[in-house]
Amino acid sequence: MPQKHNTMPEIFDNVSLKKYNTFGVEATARWYTEINSEDDLKDLFANEAWRKAERLVLGGGSNLLLTKDFDGLVIRMNIKGISSKVNGEQVIVEAGAGEVWHNLVMYCVDNGFAGMENLSLIPGSVGASPIQNIGAYGVELKDVFESCRVFFIETGEIREFKKEECRFGYRESIFKNDLKGEVIITNVVFRLSTKPALNISYGAIGEELQKRHIANPGIKDVSDVVSHIRVSKLPDPSTIGNSGSFFKNPIISETEFKKIQSIFPDTVHFCLPNSTVKLAAGWLIEQCGWKGKKIGETGTWKNQALVLVNYGNATGSEVYDLSSRIIEDVKTKFGVSLEREVNVI
Ligand SMILES: Cc1cc2nc3c(=O)[nH]c(=O)nc-3n(C[C@H](O)[C@H](O)[C@H](O)COP(=O)(O)OP(=O)(O)OC[C@H]3O[C@@H](n4cnc5c(N)ncnc54)[C@H](O)[C@@H]3O)c2cc1C
């Protein structure tokens, strides 16, 4: 084991990660530590052995699949704190990487800060939100993102990244690509507004507001409705292990789409700019007969085939194998390659 440093955060040996991943699969971390400040990170990585060690940064563990024990250092982000500054209609909100995402959304909703309400109830931490540019119900993180503070593991440098530098895309950012494994996000700054510009056109939001006879919704109404729809559609990880959408919705060219549509006229799709088309991965999987199927302790969710679940004692590699079978079937039937959204470790 690398030598300890006096002011270093405490390092624990052989820690079970079962309660730290929403799939609820068993895996052991060779070493485990929790980070409560940027100084903790500086102290930890002042030690060359830890800089060189295999590492896994962990937030809420809601977007990863552990397929085996982790023979390295797991770094759980626990930097807390939420603050805000209102300037006219503009609001700047800052939050530590270790804050729970939904708590931040609730802080904003309760204070009348608009912009995040459609992102209610997404599991996980604030620090992970830029990693895959989280999104739901027609809103993405990038729509409210101002900047984030980023710690460079090798040099100990801390830099601010503005939105343009983060190269946000659909479930993508620079942190998942060029900077993967090299940096740790310590806090995130958001730009919100006291004047709501509600986005209620997506999914069943409008319908649910109507059902509730809400003609002039506020941000709290939208947040409540989004939370309600999510709870009714997605399995709760505290009872059935899962990581939300397991695959990304594939984006293909219009030409490829036309070929698929000529054979499957009902193909669920959304036209995007640049002659591309986004397909609904859940629909493709369902057409291959996978919806609600159970194999041993794993399977796909009965209401949404895009969500792979752990019914109790599945191992990460069983879930992974299931995902490979699904990828193969979708490729054979539609010629489309599904890409995993979940980070496989
Ligand atoms: C029921 C359910 C529903 C979901 N719905 C959605 C949805 O609607 N939209 C959506 O976009 N996602 C959704 N997700 C996925 C997940 O909630 C998000 O991806 C979330 O941002 C993951 O946060 P986390 O803290 O749990 O990240 P983790 O799973 O802990 O980590 C994810 C990745 O980010 C890295 N990472 C984490 N924190 C940091 C940090 N501070 N610095 C650097 N790297 C870091 C990790 O190393 C890992 O590679 C859902 C998941 C579940 C279980």
mmCIF file of C-alpha atoms and ligand atoms in Angstrom:
data_model
loop_
_atom_site.group_PDB
_atom_site.id
_atom_site.type_symbol
_atom_site.label_atom_id
_atom_site.label_comp_id
_atom_site.label_asym_id
_atom_site.label_seq_id
_atom_site.Cartn_x
_atom_site.Cartn_y
_atom_site.Cartn_z
ATOM 1 C CA MET A 1 0.000 0.000 0.000
ATOM 2 C CA PRO A 2 1.338 3.484 -0.812
ATOM 3 C CA GLN A 3 2.663 5.372 2.233
ATOM 4 C CA LYS A 4 0.256 7.598 4.135
ATOM 5 C CA HIS A 5 0.750 11.358 4.255
ATOM 6 C CA ASN A 6 0.159 13.171 7.569
ATOM 7 C CA THR A 7 -2.687 15.422 6.459
ATOM 8 C CA MET A 8 -4.090 12.968 3.990
ATOM 9 C CA PRO A 9 -7.738 11.980 4.010
ATOM 10 C CA GLU A 10 -8.187 8.621 5.677
ATOM 11 C CA ILE A 11 -7.763 5.589 3.401
ATOM 12 C CA PHE A 12 -9.672 2.396 4.127
ATOM 13 C CA ASP A 13 -8.738 -1.076 2.884
ATOM 14 C CA ASN A 14 -11.056 -3.560 1.165
ATOM 15 C CA VAL A 15 -14.325 -1.647 1.249
ATOM 16 C CA SER A 16 -17.538 -3.092 -0.167
ATOM 17 C CA LEU A 17 -19.005 -0.836 -2.871
ATOM 18 C CA LYS A 18 -22.437 -2.469 -2.806
ATOM 19 C CA LYS A 19 -24.089 0.477 -1.065
ATOM 20 C CA TYR A 20 -22.208 2.973 -3.247
ATOM 21 C CA ASN A 21 -23.687 1.883 -6.603
ATOM 22 C CA THR A 22 -27.372 2.063 -7.507
ATOM 23 C CA PHE A 23 -27.176 -1.256 -9.367
ATOM 24 C CA GLY A 24 -26.509 -2.697 -5.923
ATOM 25 C CA VAL A 25 -23.915 -5.139 -7.235
ATOM 26 C CA GLU A 26 -21.158 -6.431 -5.004
ATOM 27 C CA ALA A 27 -17.565 -5.333 -5.669
ATOM 28 C CA THR A 28 -14.709 -4.527 -3.325
ATOM 29 C CA ALA A 29 -12.438 -1.501 -3.540
ATOM 30 C CA ARG A 30 -8.816 -2.292 -2.695
ATOM 31 C CA TRP A 31 -8.625 1.225 -1.154
ATOM 32 C CA TYR A 32 -11.375 3.754 -0.449
ATOM 33 C CA THR A 33 -11.374 7.386 0.642
ATOM 34 C CA GLU A 34 -13.781 10.318 0.938
ATOM 35 C CA ILE A 35 -12.957 13.827 -0.180
ATOM 36 C CA ASN A 36 -14.447 16.755 1.748
ATOM 37 C CA SER A 37 -12.482 19.668 0.278
ATOM 38 C CA GLU A 38 -10.153 20.660 -2.548
ATOM 39 C CA ASP A 39 -7.334 20.560 0.029
ATOM 40 C CA ASP A 40 -8.128 16.876 0.617
ATOM 41 C CA LEU A 41 -7.505 16.276 -3.088
ATOM 42 C CA LYS A 42 -4.248 18.247 -3.032
ATOM 43 C CA ASP A 43 -3.042 16.330 0.036
ATOM 44 C CA LEU A 44 -4.016 12.964 -1.400
ATOM 45 C CA PHE A 45 -2.343 13.481 -4.745
ATOM 46 C CA ALA A 46 0.776 15.138 -3.283
ATOM 47 C CA ASN A 47 1.665 11.488 -2.700
ATOM 48 C CA GLU A 48 3.097 10.091 -5.909
ATOM 49 C CA ALA A 49 1.947 6.554 -5.170
ATOM 50 C CA TRP A 50 -1.699 7.658 -5.142
ATOM 51 C CA ARG A 51 -1.176 9.698 -8.296
ATOM 52 C CA LYS A 52 0.044 6.557 -10.005
ATOM 53 C CA ALA A 53 -2.569 4.217 -8.518
ATOM 54 C CA GLU A 54 -5.566 2.971 -10.491
ATOM 55 C CA ARG A 55 -8.433 5.335 -9.566
ATOM 56 C CA LEU A 56 -12.198 5.515 -9.672
ATOM 57 C CA VAL A 57 -13.983 8.763 -8.807
ATOM 58 C CA LEU A 58 -17.403 8.114 -7.354
ATOM 59 C CA GLY A 59 -20.388 10.380 -6.844
ATOM 60 C CA GLY A 60 -23.700 8.657 -6.173
ATOM 61 C CA GLY A 61 -22.733 5.571 -8.207
ATOM 62 C CA SER A 62 -25.893 5.922 -10.302
ATOM 63 C CA ASN A 63 -24.271 5.800 -13.706
ATOM 64 C CA LEU A 64 -21.834 2.946 -13.430
ATOM 65 C CA LEU A 65 -21.684 -0.808 -13.560
ATOM 66 C CA LEU A 66 -19.015 -2.522 -11.486
ATOM 67 C CA THR A 67 -18.209 -5.783 -13.238
ATOM 68 C CA LYS A 68 -15.477 -6.893 -10.823
ATOM 69 C CA ASP A 69 -13.529 -5.848 -7.726
ATOM 70 C CA PHE A 70 -11.658 -2.591 -8.132
ATOM 71 C CA ASP A 71 -7.949 -3.085 -7.563
ATOM 72 C CA GLY A 72 -7.172 0.560 -6.893
ATOM 73 C CA LEU A 73 -8.322 3.650 -5.020
ATOM 74 C CA VAL A 74 -11.997 4.651 -4.989
ATOM 75 C CA ILE A 75 -12.397 8.371 -4.320
ATOM 76 C CA ARG A 76 -15.869 9.300 -3.157
ATOM 77 C CA MET A 77 -16.700 12.975 -3.626
ATOM 78 C CA ASN A 78 -18.262 14.528 -0.543
ATOM 79 C CA ILE A 79 -17.565 18.256 -1.005
ATOM 80 C CA LYS A 80 -20.685 20.018 0.287
ATOM 81 C CA GLY A 81 -22.174 23.507 0.166
ATOM 82 C CA ILE A 82 -24.791 25.378 -1.858
ATOM 83 C CA SER A 83 -24.896 29.167 -2.208
ATOM 84 C CA SER A 84 -26.626 31.671 -4.486
ATOM 85 C CA LYS A 85 -26.427 35.295 -5.608
ATOM 86 C CA VAL A 86 -29.411 37.077 -7.108
ATOM 87 C CA ASN A 87 -28.792 40.021 -9.408
ATOM 88 C CA GLY A 88 -32.020 41.334 -10.895
ATOM 89 C CA GLU A 89 -33.553 38.437 -12.788
ATOM 90 C CA GLN A 90 -30.280 36.556 -12.929
ATOM 91 C CA VAL A 91 -29.257 34.023 -10.329
ATOM 92 C CA ILE A 92 -25.874 32.380 -9.922
ATOM 93 C CA VAL A 93 -25.962 29.175 -7.877
ATOM 94 C CA GLU A 94 -22.818 27.329 -6.812
ATOM 95 C CA ALA A 95 -22.716 23.810 -5.378
ATOM 96 C CA GLY A 96 -20.060 21.389 -4.140
ATOM 97 C CA ALA A 97 -19.467 18.223 -6.182
ATOM 98 C CA GLY A 98 -20.689 16.027 -3.331
ATOM 99 C CA GLU A 99 -24.132 17.607 -3.046
ATOM 100 C CA VAL A 100 -27.008 15.346 -4.075
ATOM 101 C CA TRP A 101 -28.310 16.600 -7.433
ATOM 102 C CA HIS A 102 -31.982 16.487 -6.477
ATOM 103 C CA ASN A 103 -31.312 18.441 -3.248
ATOM 104 C CA LEU A 104 -29.794 21.195 -5.381
ATOM 105 C CA VAL A 105 -32.841 21.178 -7.685
ATOM 106 C CA MET A 106 -35.111 21.422 -4.631
ATOM 107 C CA TYR A 107 -33.033 24.322 -3.232
ATOM 108 C CA CYS A 108 -33.548 26.165 -6.544
ATOM 109 C CA VAL A 109 -37.250 25.333 -6.802
ATOM 110 C CA ASP A 110 -37.892 26.382 -3.183
ATOM 111 C CA ASN A 111 -36.096 29.692 -3.749
ATOM 112 C CA GLY A 112 -37.948 30.402 -7.004
ATOM 113 C CA PHE A 113 -34.855 29.977 -9.200
ATOM 114 C CA ALA A 114 -36.030 28.662 -12.567
ATOM 115 C CA GLY A 115 -34.236 26.449 -15.087
ATOM 116 C CA MET A 116 -33.582 23.121 -13.378
ATOM 117 C CA GLU A 117 -37.140 22.006 -12.634
ATOM 118 C CA ASN A 118 -37.257 19.512 -15.525
ATOM 119 C CA LEU A 119 -34.122 17.851 -14.122
ATOM 120 C CA SER A 120 -35.876 16.954 -10.850
ATOM 121 C CA LEU A 121 -35.222 13.563 -9.305
ATOM 122 C CA ILE A 122 -32.257 12.562 -11.468
ATOM 123 C CA PRO A 123 -30.142 10.481 -9.073
ATOM 124 C CA GLY A 124 -26.500 11.240 -8.393
ATOM 125 C CA SER A 125 -24.215 14.059 -7.408
ATOM 126 C CA VAL A 126 -23.673 17.626 -8.591
ATOM 127 C CA GLY A 127 -20.057 16.818 -9.512
ATOM 128 C CA ALA A 128 -21.088 14.120 -11.976
ATOM 129 C CA SER A 129 -23.751 16.247 -13.677
ATOM 130 C CA PRO A 130 -21.391 17.767 -16.261
ATOM 131 C CA ILE A 131 -19.696 14.423 -17.002
ATOM 132 C CA GLN A 132 -22.485 13.201 -19.248
ATOM 133 C CA ASN A 133 -24.369 16.513 -19.500
ATOM 134 C CA ILE A 134 -27.381 15.021 -17.730
ATOM 135 C CA GLY A 135 -30.703 15.639 -19.356
ATOM 136 C CA ALA A 136 -34.399 14.902 -19.042
ATOM 137 C CA TYR A 137 -37.742 16.205 -20.274
ATOM 138 C CA GLY A 138 -36.303 18.532 -22.908
ATOM 139 C CA VAL A 139 -33.639 20.169 -20.705
ATOM 140 C CA GLU A 140 -29.941 19.411 -20.438
ATOM 141 C CA LEU A 141 -27.413 20.465 -17.844
ATOM 142 C CA LYS A 142 -25.724 22.689 -20.443
ATOM 143 C CA ASP A 143 -28.853 24.894 -20.523
ATOM 144 C CA VAL A 144 -28.176 26.036 -16.942
ATOM 145 C CA PHE A 145 -24.432 25.441 -16.678
ATOM 146 C CA GLU A 146 -22.099 28.397 -16.193
ATOM 147 C CA SER A 147 -18.741 26.840 -15.198
ATOM 148 C CA CYS A 148 -17.079 24.247 -12.996
ATOM 149 C CA ARG A 149 -13.893 23.941 -10.991
ATOM 150 C CA VAL A 150 -11.638 21.140 -12.098
ATOM 151 C CA PHE A 151 -8.723 19.543 -10.220
ATOM 152 C CA PHE A 152 -5.936 18.098 -12.409
ATOM 153 C CA ILE A 153 -4.670 14.940 -10.726
ATOM 154 C CA GLU A 154 -1.179 14.917 -12.216
ATOM 155 C CA THR A 155 -0.254 18.569 -11.550
ATOM 156 C CA GLY A 156 -2.526 19.481 -8.599
ATOM 157 C CA GLU A 157 -3.668 22.530 -10.583
ATOM 158 C CA ILE A 158 -7.258 23.776 -10.206
ATOM 159 C CA ARG A 159 -8.845 25.449 -13.226
ATOM 160 C CA GLU A 160 -12.220 26.894 -14.042
ATOM 161 C CA PHE A 161 -13.923 25.465 -17.127
ATOM 162 C CA LYS A 162 -16.468 27.667 -18.891
ATOM 163 C CA LYS A 163 -19.367 26.120 -20.783
ATOM 164 C CA GLU A 164 -17.724 26.373 -24.217
ATOM 165 C CA GLU A 165 -14.658 24.499 -22.947
ATOM 166 C CA CYS A 166 -16.711 21.553 -21.690
ATOM 167 C CA ARG A 167 -17.777 20.465 -25.211
ATOM 168 C CA PHE A 168 -21.182 19.334 -24.076
ATOM 169 C CA GLY A 169 -23.116 17.040 -26.386
ATOM 170 C CA TYR A 170 -25.839 14.434 -25.989
ATOM 171 C CA ARG A 171 -24.679 12.609 -22.815
ATOM 172 C CA GLU A 172 -21.159 13.790 -23.625
ATOM 173 C CA SER A 173 -18.514 16.240 -22.440
ATOM 174 C CA ILE A 174 -14.763 16.750 -22.548
ATOM 175 C CA PHE A 175 -14.605 15.059 -19.113
ATOM 176 C CA LYS A 176 -15.822 11.766 -20.584
ATOM 177 C CA ASN A 177 -13.423 12.020 -23.506
ATOM 178 C CA ASP A 178 -10.124 13.965 -23.750
ATOM 179 C CA LEU A 179 -9.886 14.519 -19.976
ATOM 180 C CA LYS A 180 -11.211 11.128 -18.897
ATOM 181 C CA GLY A 181 -9.424 9.899 -15.765
ATOM 182 C CA GLU A 182 -7.259 13.024 -15.549
ATOM 183 C CA VAL A 183 -9.499 15.432 -13.671
ATOM 184 C CA ILE A 184 -11.941 15.670 -10.782
ATOM 185 C CA ILE A 185 -14.766 18.202 -10.699
ATOM 186 C CA THR A 186 -14.939 19.911 -7.304
ATOM 187 C CA ASN A 187 -17.831 22.327 -7.753
ATOM 188 C CA VAL A 188 -20.303 23.528 -10.372
ATOM 189 C CA VAL A 189 -21.757 26.989 -11.026
ATOM 190 C CA PHE A 190 -25.211 27.402 -12.601
ATOM 191 C CA ARG A 191 -26.966 30.339 -14.210
ATOM 192 C CA LEU A 192 -30.684 30.435 -13.425
ATOM 193 C CA SER A 193 -33.425 33.031 -13.505
ATOM 194 C CA THR A 194 -36.117 34.404 -11.226
ATOM 195 C CA LYS A 195 -38.323 34.682 -14.327
ATOM 196 C CA PRO A 196 -39.425 31.195 -15.364
ATOM 197 C CA ALA A 197 -39.438 30.214 -19.036
ATOM 198 C CA LEU A 198 -41.094 26.854 -18.502
ATOM 199 C CA ASN A 199 -40.557 23.946 -20.842
ATOM 200 C CA ILE A 200 -43.689 21.806 -20.558
ATOM 201 C CA SER A 201 -43.955 20.523 -24.108
ATOM 202 C CA TYR A 202 -41.941 17.382 -23.506
ATOM 203 C CA GLY A 203 -43.302 13.932 -22.717
ATOM 204 C CA ALA A 204 -46.337 13.765 -20.471
ATOM 205 C CA ILE A 205 -45.709 17.019 -18.542
ATOM 206 C CA GLY A 206 -48.534 18.973 -20.213
ATOM 207 C CA GLU A 207 -50.962 16.078 -19.893
ATOM 208 C CA GLU A 208 -50.201 15.621 -16.191
ATOM 209 C CA LEU A 209 -50.598 19.369 -15.517
ATOM 210 C CA GLN A 210 -53.990 19.235 -17.229
ATOM 211 C CA LYS A 211 -55.021 16.254 -15.133
ATOM 212 C CA ARG A 212 -54.176 18.322 -12.067
ATOM 213 C CA HIS A 213 -56.164 21.304 -13.466
ATOM 214 C CA ILE A 214 -53.105 23.543 -13.352
ATOM 215 C CA ALA A 215 -53.534 26.135 -16.092
ATOM 216 C CA ASN A 216 -50.712 28.486 -15.065
ATOM 217 C CA PRO A 217 -47.970 26.280 -13.688
ATOM 218 C CA GLY A 218 -45.017 27.534 -11.699
ATOM 219 C CA ILE A 219 -41.618 25.883 -11.359
ATOM 220 C CA LYS A 220 -42.764 23.901 -8.310
ATOM 221 C CA ASP A 221 -45.669 22.443 -10.329
ATOM 222 C CA VAL A 222 -43.332 21.379 -13.137
ATOM 223 C CA SER A 223 -40.872 19.857 -10.682
ATOM 224 C CA ASP A 224 -43.696 17.953 -8.920
ATOM 225 C CA VAL A 225 -45.098 16.657 -12.210
ATOM 226 C CA VAL A 226 -41.692 15.579 -13.543
ATOM 227 C CA SER A 227 -40.974 13.777 -10.249
ATOM 228 C CA HIS A 228 -44.365 12.073 -10.392
ATOM 229 C CA ILE A 229 -43.853 10.865 -13.987
ATOM 230 C CA ARG A 230 -40.353 9.616 -13.208
ATOM 231 C CA VAL A 231 -41.493 7.652 -10.157
ATOM 232 C CA SER A 232 -44.291 6.033 -12.171
ATOM 233 C CA LYS A 233 -41.957 5.006 -15.013
ATOM 234 C CA LEU A 234 -38.600 4.130 -13.495
ATOM 235 C CA PRO A 235 -37.707 1.539 -10.876
ATOM 236 C CA ASP A 236 -36.528 2.998 -7.562
ATOM 237 C CA PRO A 237 -32.867 1.953 -7.121
ATOM 238 C CA SER A 238 -33.389 1.547 -3.372
ATOM 239 C CA THR A 239 -35.674 -1.426 -4.096
ATOM 240 C CA ILE A 240 -34.601 -2.608 -7.580
ATOM 241 C CA GLY A 241 -31.004 -1.963 -8.557
ATOM 242 C CA ASN A 242 -30.539 -0.037 -11.816
ATOM 243 C CA SER A 243 -28.659 2.810 -13.431
ATOM 244 C CA GLY A 244 -31.484 4.458 -15.354
ATOM 245 C CA SER A 245 -31.115 4.324 -19.132
ATOM 246 C CA PHE A 246 -28.449 1.747 -19.835
ATOM 247 C CA PHE A 247 -27.936 2.743 -23.479
ATOM 248 C CA LYS A 248 -27.877 6.043 -25.344
ATOM 249 C CA ASN A 249 -30.510 6.764 -27.956
ATOM 250 C CA PRO A 250 -28.618 6.132 -31.208
ATOM 251 C CA ILE A 251 -28.206 8.990 -33.682
ATOM 252 C CA ILE A 252 -28.022 7.893 -37.319
ATOM 253 C CA SER A 253 -28.044 9.529 -40.758
ATOM 254 C CA GLU A 254 -31.301 10.260 -42.557
ATOM 255 C CA THR A 255 -30.291 7.786 -45.279
ATOM 256 C CA GLU A 256 -29.798 4.964 -42.771
ATOM 257 C CA PHE A 257 -33.069 5.910 -41.120
ATOM 258 C CA LYS A 258 -35.007 5.731 -44.391
ATOM 259 C CA LYS A 259 -33.736 2.190 -44.947
ATOM 260 C CA ILE A 260 -34.907 1.133 -41.479
ATOM 261 C CA GLN A 261 -38.237 2.931 -41.884
ATOM 262 C CA SER A 262 -38.929 1.145 -45.178
ATOM 263 C CA ILE A 263 -38.858 -2.173 -43.307
ATOM 264 C CA PHE A 264 -40.241 -0.950 -39.943
ATOM 265 C CA PRO A 265 -42.633 1.921 -40.744
ATOM 266 C CA ASP A 266 -43.463 2.534 -37.050
ATOM 267 C CA THR A 267 -39.874 3.191 -36.000
ATOM 268 C CA VAL A 268 -39.974 5.712 -33.146
ATOM 269 C CA HIS A 269 -37.692 8.609 -34.065
ATOM 270 C CA PHE A 270 -36.961 12.321 -33.642
ATOM 271 C CA CYS A 271 -35.524 14.350 -36.524
ATOM 272 C CA LEU A 272 -32.443 16.349 -35.567
ATOM 273 C CA PRO A 273 -30.549 19.088 -37.407
ATOM 274 C CA ASN A 274 -27.779 18.146 -39.900
ATOM 275 C CA SER A 275 -29.838 15.401 -41.581
ATOM 276 C CA THR A 276 -29.588 13.102 -38.584
ATOM 277 C CA VAL A 277 -32.263 11.141 -36.760
ATOM 278 C CA LYS A 278 -32.388 10.025 -33.138
ATOM 279 C CA LEU A 279 -33.941 6.611 -32.534
ATOM 280 C CA ALA A 280 -35.553 5.529 -29.270
ATOM 281 C CA ALA A 281 -33.236 2.827 -27.917
ATOM 282 C CA GLY A 282 -36.020 1.548 -25.626
ATOM 283 C CA TRP A 283 -38.295 0.942 -28.631
ATOM 284 C CA LEU A 284 -35.553 -0.886 -30.584
ATOM 285 C CA ILE A 285 -34.889 -3.141 -27.582
ATOM 286 C CA GLU A 286 -38.590 -3.772 -27.073
ATOM 287 C CA GLN A 287 -38.980 -4.809 -30.737
ATOM 288 C CA CYS A 288 -36.302 -7.447 -30.153
ATOM 289 C CA GLY A 289 -38.550 -8.971 -27.478
ATOM 290 C CA TRP A 290 -36.484 -7.883 -24.505
ATOM 291 C CA LYS A 291 -38.976 -5.708 -22.601
ATOM 292 C CA GLY A 292 -39.598 -7.080 -19.108
ATOM 293 C CA LYS A 293 -37.502 -10.197 -19.779
ATOM 294 C CA LYS A 294 -35.735 -11.736 -16.813
ATOM 295 C CA ILE A 295 -32.582 -13.840 -17.023
ATOM 296 C CA GLY A 296 -31.576 -15.171 -13.640
ATOM 297 C CA GLU A 297 -31.289 -12.168 -11.342
ATOM 298 C CA THR A 298 -31.046 -9.585 -14.096
ATOM 299 C CA GLY A 299 -33.317 -8.335 -16.869
ATOM 300 C CA THR A 300 -34.969 -5.292 -18.422
ATOM 301 C CA TRP A 301 -37.579 -3.207 -16.621
ATOM 302 C CA LYS A 302 -41.210 -4.105 -17.316
ATOM 303 C CA ASN A 303 -42.219 -0.513 -18.140
ATOM 304 C CA GLN A 304 -39.054 0.559 -19.946
ATOM 305 C CA ALA A 305 -36.771 -1.827 -21.827
ATOM 306 C CA LEU A 306 -33.954 0.732 -21.802
ATOM 307 C CA VAL A 307 -33.463 0.186 -18.078
ATOM 308 C CA LEU A 308 -31.526 -2.936 -17.081
ATOM 309 C CA VAL A 309 -32.175 -4.077 -13.540
ATOM 310 C CA ASN A 310 -30.740 -6.181 -10.763
ATOM 311 C CA TYR A 311 -33.567 -8.179 -9.194
ATOM 312 C CA GLY A 312 -31.480 -8.955 -6.140
ATOM 313 C CA ASN A 313 -28.256 -10.826 -6.443
ATOM 314 C CA ALA A 314 -27.076 -10.195 -9.990
ATOM 315 C CA THR A 315 -23.384 -9.668 -10.514
ATOM 316 C CA GLY A 316 -22.103 -6.770 -12.572
ATOM 317 C CA SER A 317 -20.793 -9.154 -15.201
ATOM 318 C CA GLU A 318 -24.235 -10.793 -15.561
ATOM 319 C CA VAL A 319 -25.749 -7.367 -16.229
ATOM 320 C CA TYR A 320 -22.924 -6.649 -18.673
ATOM 321 C CA ASP A 321 -23.508 -9.936 -20.514
ATOM 322 C CA LEU A 322 -27.202 -9.140 -20.819
ATOM 323 C CA SER A 323 -26.341 -5.730 -22.279
ATOM 324 C CA SER A 324 -24.076 -7.437 -24.847
ATOM 325 C CA ARG A 325 -26.884 -9.770 -25.916
ATOM 326 C CA ILE A 326 -29.226 -6.812 -26.345
ATOM 327 C CA ILE A 327 -26.638 -4.916 -28.404
ATOM 328 C CA GLU A 328 -26.206 -7.964 -30.641
ATOM 329 C CA ASP A 329 -29.955 -8.446 -31.176
ATOM 330 C CA VAL A 330 -30.572 -4.785 -32.020
ATOM 331 C CA LYS A 331 -27.647 -4.867 -34.461
ATOM 332 C CA THR A 332 -28.993 -8.006 -36.145
ATOM 333 C CA LYS A 333 -32.578 -6.753 -36.441
ATOM 334 C CA PHE A 334 -32.047 -3.060 -37.259
ATOM 335 C CA GLY A 335 -28.355 -2.788 -38.207
ATOM 336 C CA VAL A 336 -28.018 -0.152 -35.460
ATOM 337 C CA SER A 337 -25.175 -0.174 -32.905
ATOM 338 C CA LEU A 338 -26.323 0.643 -29.391
ATOM 339 C CA GLU A 339 -23.784 2.384 -27.187
ATOM 340 C CA ARG A 340 -23.768 1.963 -23.405
ATOM 341 C CA GLU A 341 -24.521 5.184 -21.523
ATOM 342 C CA VAL A 342 -23.504 3.622 -18.220
ATOM 343 C CA ASN A 343 -19.783 3.657 -17.333
ATOM 344 C CA VAL A 344 -18.575 0.063 -17.232
ATOM 345 C CA ILE A 345 -15.817 -0.464 -14.686
HETATM 346 C C1 LIG B 1 -33.274 5.611 -11.789
HETATM 347 C C2 LIG B 1 -32.254 6.417 -12.562
HETATM 348 C C3 LIG B 1 -32.672 7.390 -13.450
HETATM 349 C C4 LIG B 1 -31.751 8.149 -14.175
HETATM 350 N N1 LIG B 1 -32.218 9.122 -15.027
HETATM 351 C C5 LIG B 1 -31.349 9.896 -15.701
HETATM 352 C C6 LIG B 1 -31.824 10.948 -16.567
HETATM 353 O O1 LIG B 1 -33.024 11.190 -16.690
HETATM 354 N N2 LIG B 1 -30.905 11.672 -17.240
HETATM 355 C C7 LIG B 1 -29.559 11.470 -17.110
HETATM 356 O O2 LIG B 1 -28.789 12.180 -17.753
HETATM 357 N N3 LIG B 1 -29.082 10.490 -16.300
HETATM 358 C C8 LIG B 1 -29.936 9.714 -15.597
HETATM 359 N N4 LIG B 1 -29.466 8.719 -14.772
HETATM 360 C C9 LIG B 1 -28.015 8.502 -14.677
HETATM 361 C C10 LIG B 1 -27.345 9.244 -13.487
HETATM 362 O O3 LIG B 1 -28.314 9.675 -12.568
HETATM 363 C C11 LIG B 1 -26.544 10.452 -13.943
HETATM 364 O O4 LIG B 1 -25.610 10.094 -14.919
HETATM 365 C C12 LIG B 1 -25.797 11.120 -12.780
HETATM 366 O O5 LIG B 1 -25.227 12.340 -13.192
HETATM 367 C C13 LIG B 1 -24.713 10.229 -12.199
HETATM 368 O O6 LIG B 1 -24.247 10.842 -11.020
HETATM 369 P P1 LIG B 1 -23.431 10.042 -9.945
HETATM 370 O O7 LIG B 1 -22.949 11.035 -8.940
HETATM 371 O O8 LIG B 1 -24.213 8.922 -9.431
HETATM 372 O O9 LIG B 1 -22.209 9.547 -10.828
HETATM 373 P P2 LIG B 1 -21.397 8.185 -10.669
HETATM 374 O O10 LIG B 1 -22.225 7.051 -11.143
HETATM 375 O O11 LIG B 1 -20.823 8.089 -9.311
HETATM 376 O O12 LIG B 1 -20.237 8.450 -11.700
HETATM 377 C C14 LIG B 1 -20.510 8.526 -13.081
HETATM 378 C C15 LIG B 1 -19.215 8.846 -13.827
HETATM 379 O O13 LIG B 1 -18.780 10.148 -13.493
HETATM 380 C C16 LIG B 1 -17.482 10.117 -12.880
HETATM 381 N N5 LIG B 1 -17.534 11.119 -11.797
HETATM 382 C C17 LIG B 1 -18.445 11.196 -10.800
HETATM 383 N N6 LIG B 1 -18.222 12.289 -10.053
HETATM 384 C C18 LIG B 1 -17.148 12.925 -10.589
HETATM 385 C C19 LIG B 1 -16.424 14.116 -10.257
HETATM 386 N N7 LIG B 1 -16.762 14.891 -9.238
HETATM 387 N N8 LIG B 1 -15.351 14.448 -11.022
HETATM 388 C C20 LIG B 1 -14.978 13.662 -12.074
HETATM 389 N N9 LIG B 1 -15.626 12.528 -12.431
HETATM 390 C C21 LIG B 1 -16.692 12.165 -11.698
HETATM 391 C C22 LIG B 1 -17.318 8.693 -12.391
HETATM 392 O O14 LIG B 1 -15.956 8.344 -12.310
HETATM 393 C C23 LIG B 1 -18.071 7.914 -13.466
HETATM 394 O O15 LIG B 1 -17.256 7.749 -14.600
HETATM 395 C C24 LIG B 1 -30.360 7.941 -14.020
HETATM 396 C C25 LIG B 1 -29.934 6.947 -13.113
HETATM 397 C C26 LIG B 1 -30.855 6.199 -12.382
HETATM 398 C C27 LIG B 1 -30.377 5.180 -11.409
#
